[in-house]
């Protein structure tokens, strides 16, 4: 199993390299990712290439058994290139140039830049052709990081026009899709089309652009990033058979690129996994591990396959200031968490913190002084444990009975029209995931275009943008016995991001067996009552529901829709459709999720619920095992049925296992 570190030999004196390589070997490190920001060193002047320094570093590393993943350095175009072609700089919505001195200072659509990116990728691939020490390639680095997916330069405008010409047969079709008759925005030809640059209505997150146009722009920007990546993949493939990957970002922070599309041409997807910053973003400390978990599950869902972690947190994060912390034991626990959800290669960011540059306080495995201390020991221990069970980790699968459907058109459309000042689509999605994960149920996060029939339950909260094909997919799924869970803001729009004229819930009207006549986006909370949840709270949104074929599971209490249904269930074919007409408080949502799981016959991995514990069932070559993670700072005893062998310690456990604070276990029969 790949177990490594992100290494920057160019940041250190040469005589340190062999010390690093030896320390790596002792820590069990067998791979480093290098090179992804080193363009000015690979090509100090146009056409003058220097790979000798990296060759030397690689030679030193391989002597200690450390192999290499090479990053193409295209996230950091050098100064000579930017001076020669300043139109490569991305432009923001207000028309400002996003200039030199950071990174990602390039537009994905700039044709000159695409040629230069291709050329440096080719040069590297040519140079390392046939070199078996290169086990992988990473294209660019976190494409789209620092909000650079969406650029508003003239090259993007031109590329957008071309993209639209491909999508729409003629300009009338575009006008219809975008509804440009509204406010007299009709375009006479594709040449007249604009980008959503700074315009007149620009206050409090309200914009006056056509939601259809905005969504097409987001789709286009995502496609541009994917093309930009694929151009490099094509070059490298000409010279190398090594695994090609890209390091994607955690869903909590980044959703600008359709990762299903980005993943298509990659051999394996990678993620950069930083739990500490997520902890800071998440107000509830008891829930943050679910947020890390959902990002990992999303990564596995990109190709429905295991993945690598290209940057796993190895120390306190920070740039000019520290932001975030971790406790001893958490680096190990978080590594196991990644493995549990599908990671089969772990590379830690970074080997040693840099003394200069923007990320001075982003700590690594070593400290600034280069001395191995407690983080080094923790990672060393983790590595040696993982290698012992690596044959069970690599190629393992998780056979989830539950799916959550993630679709980027929907993600972007909810950002374009937030429907209510308080509504956040991600929060709703994560709330359902947290309940499932908290009940020790395995979840696949998947694409609507994949086979749903293997899942007993599919959750599609606020799945808003629909067409007849998707409608038919959902109908077939439920008809054949699937349990579908949808919520307010489901099915009310078509894929042009226009509101449907079908009675709400629009495309789900027949499936849900209800009609929604009116909505209250709710600025205040509202009581709801029902047998399953008892007394609960609608924290956001109320749909005024009229029952058609469905029956009510809970009702609103007080307010505009007093005594009207809040949650409904409808039998459709062999399956059921649950409709939740509001966002619920966590406890009520959890009760509802538990009820649905029981009704659908989904079996949890543990017989009781343990707060702060994750349990993931995995299988490799017919051998089943379960990974149990204790995110609590206190020990937890988990009840089991029968005898198990704990694979990390080799100890037999009987009917129960006690996990130490921040402890992990891998058990098998
Ligand atoms: C990202 C990048 C790294 C580094 C770390 C820490 O994940 O890929 O290059 O910048 O964040 O900030
Ligand atoms: Zn651009």
Tab-separated table of N, CA and C in Angstrom, residues 178-321:
chain	number	residue	atom	x	y	z
A	178	UNK	N	-32.997	30.142	-21.482
A	178	UNK	CA	-32.622	31.129	-20.462
A	178	UNK	C	-33.766	32.081	-20.111
A	179	UNK	N	-34.854	32.018	-20.868
A	179	UNK	CA	-35.977	32.922	-20.618
A	179	UNK	C	-35.592	34.379	-20.812
A	180	UNK	N	-34.888	34.650	-21.910
A	180	UNK	CA	-34.321	36.000	-22.075
A	180	UNK	C	-35.361	37.062	-22.428
A	181	UNK	N	-36.615	36.639	-22.690
A	181	UNK	CA	-37.654	37.636	-22.930
A	181	UNK	C	-37.869	38.460	-21.658
A	182	UNK	N	-37.552	37.853	-20.507
A	182	UNK	CA	-37.637	38.570	-19.235
A	182	UNK	C	-36.612	39.712	-19.223
A	183	UNK	N	-37.051	40.907	-18.965
A	183	UNK	CA	-36.216	42.112	-18.939
A	183	UNK	C	-35.479	42.352	-20.265
A	184	UNK	N	-36.101	41.876	-21.357
A	184	UNK	CA	-35.599	42.229	-22.691
A	184	UNK	C	-34.145	41.834	-22.926
A	185	UNK	N	-33.807	40.610	-22.509
A	185	UNK	CA	-32.404	40.191	-22.633
A	185	UNK	C	-32.142	39.331	-23.880
A	186	UNK	N	-33.078	39.305	-24.782
A	186	UNK	CA	-32.986	38.433	-25.958
A	186	UNK	C	-31.688	38.662	-26.742
A	187	UNK	N	-31.025	37.560	-27.089
A	187	UNK	CA	-29.793	37.645	-27.890
A	187	UNK	C	-30.115	37.375	-29.352
A	188	UNK	N	-29.491	38.170	-30.241
A	188	UNK	CA	-29.730	38.017	-31.670
A	188	UNK	C	-28.851	36.937	-32.286
A	189	UNK	N	-27.705	36.676	-31.679
A	189	UNK	CA	-26.806	35.626	-32.185
A	189	UNK	C	-25.898	35.186	-31.037
A	190	UNK	N	-25.189	34.073	-31.243
A	190	UNK	CA	-24.272	33.595	-30.199
A	190	UNK	C	-23.177	34.627	-29.915
A	191	UNK	N	-22.847	35.423	-30.905
A	191	UNK	CA	-21.814	36.442	-30.721
A	191	UNK	C	-22.193	37.501	-29.697
A	192	UNK	N	-23.471	37.680	-29.491
A	192	UNK	CA	-23.919	38.722	-28.560
A	192	UNK	C	-23.904	38.252	-27.104
A	193	UNK	N	-23.741	36.946	-26.916
A	193	UNK	CA	-23.860	36.383	-25.563
A	193	UNK	C	-22.779	36.957	-24.633
A	194	UNK	N	-23.122	37.119	-23.362
A	194	UNK	CA	-22.188	37.690	-22.379
A	194	UNK	C	-21.804	36.652	-21.337
A	195	UNK	N	-20.831	37.014	-20.489
A	195	UNK	CA	-20.545	36.249	-19.269
A	195	UNK	C	-21.251	36.975	-18.122
A	196	UNK	N	-21.586	36.247	-17.036
A	196	UNK	CA	-22.236	36.946	-15.911
A	196	UNK	C	-21.243	37.824	-15.143
A	197	UNK	N	-20.722	38.823	-15.816
A	197	UNK	CA	-19.769	39.743	-15.177
A	197	UNK	C	-20.522	40.738	-14.300
A	198	UNK	N	-19.806	41.631	-13.643
A	198	UNK	CA	-20.405	42.630	-12.770
A	198	UNK	C	-21.502	43.376	-13.521
A	199	UNK	N	-22.656	43.483	-12.896
A	199	UNK	CA	-23.758	44.131	-13.594
A	199	UNK	C	-24.521	45.036	-12.632
A	200	UNK	N	-25.824	45.173	-12.835
A	200	UNK	CA	-26.548	46.209	-12.082
A	200	UNK	C	-27.045	45.730	-10.718
A	201	UNK	N	-27.704	44.585	-10.692
A	201	UNK	CA	-28.259	44.123	-9.406
A	201	UNK	C	-27.199	43.282	-8.700
A	202	UNK	N	-26.603	43.814	-7.682
A	202	UNK	CA	-25.448	43.144	-7.062
A	202	UNK	C	-25.475	43.343	-5.556
A	203	UNK	N	-26.603	43.055	-4.930
A	203	UNK	CA	-26.665	43.310	-3.491
A	203	UNK	C	-27.088	42.100	-2.702
A	204	UNK	N	-26.490	41.918	-1.537
A	204	UNK	CA	-26.900	40.882	-0.584
A	204	UNK	C	-27.136	39.540	-1.270
A	205	UNK	N	-26.167	39.145	-2.052
A	205	UNK	CA	-26.203	37.844	-2.732
A	205	UNK	C	-27.360	37.708	-3.716
A	206	UNK	N	-28.033	38.806	-4.017
A	206	UNK	CA	-29.081	38.728	-5.034
A	206	UNK	C	-28.488	39.248	-6.332
A	207	UNK	N	-28.697	38.505	-7.407
A	207	UNK	CA	-28.227	38.978	-8.700
A	207	UNK	C	-29.411	38.935	-9.648
A	208	UNK	N	-29.336	39.687	-10.716
A	208	UNK	CA	-30.482	39.739	-11.617
A	208	UNK	C	-30.330	38.896	-12.866
A	209	UNK	N	-29.272	38.098	-12.928
A	209	UNK	CA	-29.059	37.297	-14.137
A	209	UNK	C	-30.086	36.181	-14.255
A	210	UNK	N	-30.240	35.707	-15.473
A	210	UNK	CA	-31.122	34.565	-15.701
A	210	UNK	C	-30.537	33.337	-14.990
A	211	UNK	N	-31.321	32.677	-14.137
A	211	UNK	CA	-30.808	31.468	-13.466
A	211	UNK	C	-30.358	30.405	-14.467
A	212	UNK	N	-31.000	30.386	-15.633
A	212	UNK	CA	-30.610	29.422	-16.663
A	212	UNK	C	-29.235	29.747	-17.216
A	213	UNK	N	-28.994	31.021	-17.435
A	213	UNK	CA	-27.687	31.431	-17.940
A	213	UNK	C	-26.594	31.149	-16.896
A	214	UNK	N	-26.904	31.459	-15.644
A	214	UNK	CA	-25.912	31.240	-14.579
A	214	UNK	C	-25.534	29.761	-14.481
A	215	UNK	N	-26.545	28.906	-14.607
A	215	UNK	CA	-26.260	27.476	-14.498
A	215	UNK	C	-25.424	27.004	-15.691
A	216	UNK	N	-25.750	27.489	-16.878
A	216	UNK	CA	-24.934	27.117	-18.041
A	216	UNK	C	-23.499	27.614	-17.870
A	217	UNK	N	-23.356	28.802	-17.308
A	217	UNK	CA	-21.998	29.314	-17.085
A	217	UNK	C	-21.238	28.401	-16.107
A	218	UNK	N	-21.899	27.965	-15.040
A	218	UNK	CA	-21.234	27.066	-14.075
A	218	UNK	C	-20.870	25.731	-14.732
A	219	UNK	N	-21.791	25.238	-15.561
A	219	UNK	CA	-21.502	23.973	-16.272
A	219	UNK	C	-20.305	24.154	-17.197
A	220	UNK	N	-20.310	25.267	-17.897
A	220	UNK	CA	-19.218	25.567	-18.829
A	220	UNK	C	-17.880	25.672	-18.074
A	221	UNK	N	-17.898	26.385	-16.940
A	221	UNK	CA	-16.657	26.577	-16.181
A	221	UNK	C	-16.130	25.227	-15.690
A	222	UNK	N	-17.032	24.355	-15.271
A	222	UNK	CA	-16.627	23.025	-14.829
A	222	UNK	C	-16.045	22.230	-16.004
A	223	UNK	N	-16.732	22.264	-17.132
A	223	UNK	CA	-16.233	21.561	-18.327
A	223	UNK	C	-14.856	22.086	-18.731
A	224	UNK	N	-14.644	23.387	-18.592
A	224	UNK	CA	-13.353	23.978	-18.967
A	224	UNK	C	-12.234	23.416	-18.096
A	225	UNK	N	-12.519	23.286	-16.803
A	225	UNK	CA	-11.514	22.745	-15.880
A	225	UNK	C	-11.212	21.286	-16.223
A	226	UNK	N	-12.267	20.556	-16.569
A	226	UNK	CA	-12.087	19.133	-16.910
A	226	UNK	C	-11.249	19.011	-18.189
A	227	UNK	N	-11.562	19.816	-19.192
A	227	UNK	CA	-10.773	19.796	-20.442
A	227	UNK	C	-9.322	20.138	-20.167
A	228	UNK	N	-9.141	21.160	-19.358
A	228	UNK	CA	-7.793	21.620	-19.002
A	228	UNK	C	-6.980	20.463	-18.388
A	229	UNK	N	-7.628	19.708	-17.530
A	229	UNK	CA	-6.962	18.536	-16.944
A	229	UNK	C	-6.678	17.479	-18.012
A	230	UNK	N	-7.687	17.205	-18.831
A	230	UNK	CA	-7.580	16.083	-19.763
A	230	UNK	C	-6.520	16.296	-20.840
A	231	UNK	N	-6.268	17.547	-21.187
A	231	UNK	CA	-5.221	17.849	-22.164
A	231	UNK	C	-3.865	17.350	-21.638
A	232	UNK	N	-3.645	17.524	-20.352
A	232	UNK	CA	-2.378	17.060	-19.767
A	232	UNK	C	-2.334	15.528	-19.671
A	233	UNK	N	-3.473	14.951	-19.327
A	233	UNK	CA	-3.519	13.479	-19.227
A	233	UNK	C	-3.117	12.876	-20.574
A	234	UNK	N	-3.668	13.436	-21.632
A	234	UNK	CA	-3.393	12.931	-22.979
A	234	UNK	C	-1.893	12.979	-23.299
A	235	UNK	N	-1.235	14.056	-22.918
A	235	UNK	CA	0.203	14.178	-23.175
A	235	UNK	C	0.986	13.112	-22.415
A	236	UNK	N	0.656	12.960	-21.138
A	236	UNK	CA	1.420	12.030	-20.289
A	236	UNK	C	1.235	10.587	-20.730
A	237	UNK	N	-0.003	10.262	-21.127
A	237	UNK	CA	-0.288	8.897	-21.581
A	237	UNK	C	0.600	8.467	-22.751
A	238	UNK	N	1.061	9.448	-23.546
A	238	UNK	CA	1.908	9.095	-24.695
A	238	UNK	C	3.236	8.498	-24.253
A	239	UNK	N	3.655	8.783	-23.012
A	239	UNK	CA	4.983	8.364	-22.566
A	239	UNK	C	4.973	7.462	-21.337
A	240	UNK	N	3.855	7.389	-20.652
A	240	UNK	CA	3.883	6.700	-19.353
A	240	UNK	C	2.634	5.860	-19.116
A	241	UNK	N	2.855	4.696	-18.486
A	241	UNK	CA	1.713	3.851	-18.095
A	241	UNK	C	1.371	4.011	-16.628
A	242	UNK	N	2.100	4.882	-15.956
A	242	UNK	CA	1.877	5.015	-14.508
A	242	UNK	C	0.471	5.551	-14.241
A	243	UNK	N	-0.002	5.309	-13.033
A	243	UNK	CA	-1.347	5.733	-12.618
A	243	UNK	C	-1.461	7.260	-12.638
A	244	UNK	N	-2.515	7.749	-13.258
A	244	UNK	CA	-2.707	9.205	-13.297
A	244	UNK	C	-3.853	9.600	-12.372
A	245	UNK	N	-3.577	10.617	-11.556
A	245	UNK	CA	-4.576	11.053	-10.591
A	245	UNK	C	-4.648	12.568	-10.544
A	246	UNK	N	-5.608	13.053	-9.798
A	246	UNK	CA	-5.667	14.483	-9.482
A	246	UNK	C	-6.125	14.613	-8.033
A	247	UNK	N	-5.556	15.576	-7.324
A	247	UNK	CA	-5.961	15.746	-5.921
A	247	UNK	C	-7.148	16.699	-5.812
A	248	UNK	N	-8.339	16.125	-5.608
A	248	UNK	CA	-9.554	16.923	-5.475
A	248	UNK	C	-9.638	17.500	-4.058
A	249	UNK	N	-10.571	18.424	-3.887
A	249	UNK	CA	-10.726	19.062	-2.572
A	249	UNK	C	-11.967	18.559	-1.852
A	250	UNK	N	-11.985	18.723	-0.537
A	250	UNK	CA	-13.115	18.252	0.267
A	250	UNK	C	-14.397	19.003	-0.115
A	251	UNK	N	-15.481	18.274	-0.174
A	251	UNK	CA	-16.771	18.842	-0.564
A	251	UNK	C	-17.188	20.012	0.337
A	252	UNK	N	-16.821	19.975	1.603
A	252	UNK	CA	-17.194	21.091	2.501
A	252	UNK	C	-16.692	22.425	1.982
A	253	UNK	N	-15.524	22.399	1.325
A	253	UNK	CA	-14.967	23.676	0.877
A	253	UNK	C	-15.142	23.931	-0.610
A	254	UNK	N	-15.360	22.897	-1.399
A	254	UNK	CA	-15.270	23.102	-2.842
A	254	UNK	C	-16.220	22.209	-3.627
A	255	UNK	N	-17.064	22.866	-4.467
A	255	UNK	CA	-17.974	22.087	-5.330
A	255	UNK	C	-18.093	22.721	-6.719
A	256	UNK	N	-17.094	23.484	-7.130
A	256	UNK	CA	-17.207	24.195	-8.415
A	256	UNK	C	-17.023	23.293	-9.634
A	257	UNK	N	-16.398	22.134	-9.444
A	257	UNK	CA	-16.164	21.239	-10.586
A	257	UNK	C	-16.993	19.966	-10.401
A	258	UNK	N	-17.609	19.528	-11.475
A	258	UNK	CA	-18.328	18.258	-11.445
A	258	UNK	C	-17.284	17.143	-11.383
A	259	UNK	N	-17.090	16.621	-10.199
A	259	UNK	CA	-16.027	15.627	-10.014
A	259	UNK	C	-16.333	14.294	-10.714
A	260	UNK	N	-17.602	14.032	-11.010
A	260	UNK	CA	-17.873	12.818	-11.807
A	260	UNK	C	-17.214	12.968	-13.180
A	261	UNK	N	-17.319	14.175	-13.742
A	261	UNK	CA	-16.698	14.427	-15.054
A	261	UNK	C	-15.180	14.438	-14.945
A	262	UNK	N	-14.682	15.088	-13.927
A	262	UNK	CA	-13.232	15.192	-13.757
A	262	UNK	C	-12.604	13.808	-13.573
A	263	UNK	N	-13.342	12.938	-12.898
A	263	UNK	CA	-12.808	11.616	-12.587
A	263	UNK	C	-12.738	10.669	-13.778
A	264	UNK	N	-13.529	10.974	-14.834
A	264	UNK	CA	-13.657	10.014	-15.940
A	264	UNK	C	-12.324	9.579	-16.524
A	265	UNK	N	-11.450	10.509	-16.820
A	265	UNK	CA	-10.183	10.172	-17.488
A	265	UNK	C	-9.076	9.793	-16.506
A	266	UNK	N	-9.341	9.908	-15.215
A	266	UNK	CA	-8.305	9.568	-14.230
A	266	UNK	C	-8.316	8.070	-13.951
A	267	UNK	N	-7.121	7.520	-13.667
A	267	UNK	CA	-7.084	6.113	-13.276
A	267	UNK	C	-7.617	5.953	-11.862
A	268	UNK	N	-7.298	6.914	-11.043
A	268	UNK	CA	-7.766	6.884	-9.651
A	268	UNK	C	-7.935	8.331	-9.198
A	269	UNK	N	-8.907	8.552	-8.359
A	269	UNK	CA	-9.131	9.901	-7.829
A	269	UNK	C	-8.346	10.037	-6.521
A	270	UNK	N	-7.864	11.220	-6.245
A	270	UNK	CA	-7.280	11.496	-4.928
A	270	UNK	C	-8.062	12.606	-4.254
A	271	UNK	N	-7.913	12.677	-2.939
A	271	UNK	CA	-8.517	13.778	-2.176
A	271	UNK	C	-7.468	14.345	-1.237
A	272	UNK	N	-7.569	15.616	-0.941
A	272	UNK	CA	-6.747	16.241	0.087
A	272	UNK	C	-7.609	16.350	1.336
A	273	UNK	N	-7.220	15.619	2.363
A	273	UNK	CA	-8.084	15.408	3.525
A	273	UNK	C	-7.540	16.099	4.777
A	274	UNK	N	-8.155	17.219	5.121
A	274	UNK	CA	-7.714	18.005	6.277
A	274	UNK	C	-8.840	18.115	7.303
A	275	UNK	N	-8.907	17.198	8.262
A	275	UNK	CA	-10.000	17.269	9.245
A	275	UNK	C	-9.990	18.527	10.126
A	276	UNK	N	-8.823	19.018	10.519
A	276	UNK	CA	-8.815	20.175	11.443
A	276	UNK	C	-9.544	21.394	10.895
A	277	UNK	N	-9.272	21.815	9.668
A	277	UNK	CA	-10.026	22.959	9.151
A	277	UNK	C	-11.527	22.681	9.084
A	278	UNK	N	-11.905	21.430	8.836
A	278	UNK	CA	-13.332	21.092	8.798
A	278	UNK	C	-13.919	21.283	10.199
A	279	UNK	N	-13.143	20.883	11.204
A	279	UNK	CA	-13.568	21.047	12.596
A	279	UNK	C	-13.884	22.524	12.868
A	280	UNK	N	-13.067	23.395	12.303
A	280	UNK	CA	-13.278	24.829	12.523
A	280	UNK	C	-14.495	25.366	11.796
A	281	UNK	N	-14.827	24.732	10.667
A	281	UNK	CA	-15.973	25.189	9.886
A	281	UNK	C	-17.282	24.726	10.494
A	282	UNK	N	-17.220	23.617	11.231
A	282	UNK	CA	-18.424	22.975	11.721
A	282	UNK	C	-18.660	23.431	13.162
A	283	UNK	N	-19.799	24.043	13.417
A	283	UNK	CA	-20.012	24.635	14.743
A	283	UNK	C	-20.136	23.561	15.838
A	284	UNK	N	-20.623	22.393	15.487
A	284	UNK	CA	-20.866	21.362	16.488
A	284	UNK	C	-19.720	20.345	16.492
A	285	UNK	N	-18.928	20.387	17.565
A	285	UNK	CA	-17.759	19.500	17.665
A	285	UNK	C	-18.144	18.017	17.633
A	286	UNK	N	-19.381	17.729	18.060
A	286	UNK	CA	-19.797	16.328	18.084
A	286	UNK	C	-20.099	15.811	16.687
A	287	UNK	N	-20.228	16.732	15.751
A	287	UNK	CA	-20.660	16.300	14.421
A	287	UNK	C	-19.568	16.371	13.363
A	288	UNK	N	-18.438	16.968	13.707
A	288	UNK	CA	-17.523	17.293	12.621
A	288	UNK	C	-16.955	16.044	11.923
A	289	UNK	N	-16.853	14.933	12.686
A	289	UNK	CA	-16.340	13.729	12.021
A	289	UNK	C	-17.274	13.256	10.907
A	290	UNK	N	-18.576	13.575	11.028
A	290	UNK	CA	-19.499	13.226	9.932
A	290	UNK	C	-19.166	14.055	8.683
A	291	UNK	N	-18.744	15.277	8.911
A	291	UNK	CA	-18.429	16.166	7.785
A	291	UNK	C	-17.176	15.682	7.049
A	292	UNK	N	-16.208	15.201	7.819
A	292	UNK	CA	-15.011	14.642	7.173
A	292	UNK	C	-15.417	13.380	6.423
A	293	UNK	N	-16.248	12.591	7.086
A	293	UNK	CA	-16.705	11.323	6.533
A	293	UNK	C	-17.462	11.523	5.213
A	294	UNK	N	-18.353	12.507	5.170
A	294	UNK	CA	-19.152	12.708	3.947
A	294	UNK	C	-18.236	13.067	2.774
A	295	UNK	N	-17.187	13.827	3.053
A	295	UNK	CA	-16.257	14.203	1.972
A	295	UNK	C	-15.541	12.970	1.426
A	296	UNK	N	-15.207	12.056	2.328
A	296	UNK	CA	-14.526	10.830	1.896
A	296	UNK	C	-15.487	9.949	1.091
A	297	UNK	N	-16.726	9.857	1.564
A	297	UNK	CA	-17.716	9.042	0.842
A	297	UNK	C	-17.984	9.633	-0.549
A	298	UNK	N	-18.001	10.948	-0.629
A	298	UNK	CA	-18.191	11.596	-1.934
A	298	UNK	C	-17.020	11.250	-2.854
A	299	UNK	N	-15.830	11.233	-2.309
A	299	UNK	CA	-14.648	10.908	-3.118
A	299	UNK	C	-14.741	9.471	-3.648
A	300	UNK	N	-15.163	8.551	-2.798
A	300	UNK	CA	-15.317	7.165	-3.264
A	300	UNK	C	-16.386	7.095	-4.357
A	301	UNK	N	-17.395	7.967	-4.233
A	301	UNK	CA	-18.492	7.959	-5.205
A	301	UNK	C	-18.117	8.502	-6.573
A	302	UNK	N	-17.020	9.250	-6.650
A	302	UNK	CA	-16.696	9.885	-7.941
A	302	UNK	C	-16.569	8.828	-9.038
A	303	UNK	N	-15.808	7.784	-8.760
A	303	UNK	CA	-15.680	6.702	-9.749
A	303	UNK	C	-16.290	5.406	-9.218
A	304	UNK	N	-16.967	5.504	-8.084
A	304	UNK	CA	-17.495	4.327	-7.424
A	304	UNK	C	-16.356	3.326	-7.196
A	305	UNK	N	-15.272	3.848	-6.667
A	305	UNK	CA	-14.033	3.064	-6.555
A	305	UNK	C	-13.205	3.621	-5.399
A	306	UNK	N	-12.289	2.823	-4.918
A	306	UNK	CA	-11.371	3.328	-3.887
A	306	UNK	C	-10.520	4.468	-4.433
A	307	UNK	N	-9.876	5.190	-3.549
A	307	UNK	CA	-9.138	6.395	-3.954
A	307	UNK	C	-7.837	6.503	-3.168
A	308	UNK	N	-7.044	7.496	-3.504
A	308	UNK	CA	-5.852	7.825	-2.713
A	308	UNK	C	-6.102	9.120	-1.954
A	309	UNK	N	-5.461	9.262	-0.821
A	309	UNK	CA	-5.392	10.584	-0.195
A	309	UNK	C	-4.025	11.148	-0.567
A	310	UNK	N	-4.016	12.251	-1.287
A	310	UNK	CA	-2.729	12.809	-1.726
A	310	UNK	C	-2.176	13.795	-0.711
A	311	UNK	N	-3.055	14.327	0.126
A	311	UNK	CA	-2.601	15.190	1.219
A	311	UNK	C	-3.439	14.839	2.446
A	312	UNK	N	-2.862	14.054	3.316
A	312	UNK	CA	-3.538	13.716	4.572
A	312	UNK	C	-2.904	14.573	5.657
A	313	UNK	N	-3.731	15.172	6.483
A	313	UNK	CA	-3.200	16.079	7.508
A	313	UNK	C	-2.166	15.374	8.384
A	314	UNK	N	-1.025	16.031	8.562
A	314	UNK	CA	0.026	15.425	9.382
A	314	UNK	C	0.454	16.341	10.512
A	315	UNK	N	-0.210	17.495	10.615
A	315	UNK	CA	0.173	18.416	11.686
A	315	UNK	C	-0.820	19.553	11.729
A	316	UNK	N	-0.515	20.513	12.593
A	316	UNK	CA	-1.386	21.680	12.742
A	316	UNK	C	-1.376	22.494	11.452
A	317	UNK	N	-2.536	22.804	10.908
A	317	UNK	CA	-2.536	23.584	9.678
A	317	UNK	C	-2.391	25.091	9.938
A	318	UNK	N	-1.968	25.823	8.949
A	318	UNK	CA	-1.853	27.276	9.081
A	318	UNK	C	-1.078	27.880	7.930
A	319	UNK	N	-1.316	29.139	7.677
A	319	UNK	CA	-0.507	29.856	6.684
A	319	UNK	C	0.305	30.903	7.452
A	320	UNK	N	-0.170	32.167	7.468
A	320	UNK	CA	0.497	33.174	8.294
A	320	UNK	C	0.103	33.028	9.748
A	321	UNK	N	-0.998	32.347	9.977
A	321	UNK	CA	-1.461	32.084	11.347
A	321	UNK	C	-1.862	30.620	11.428
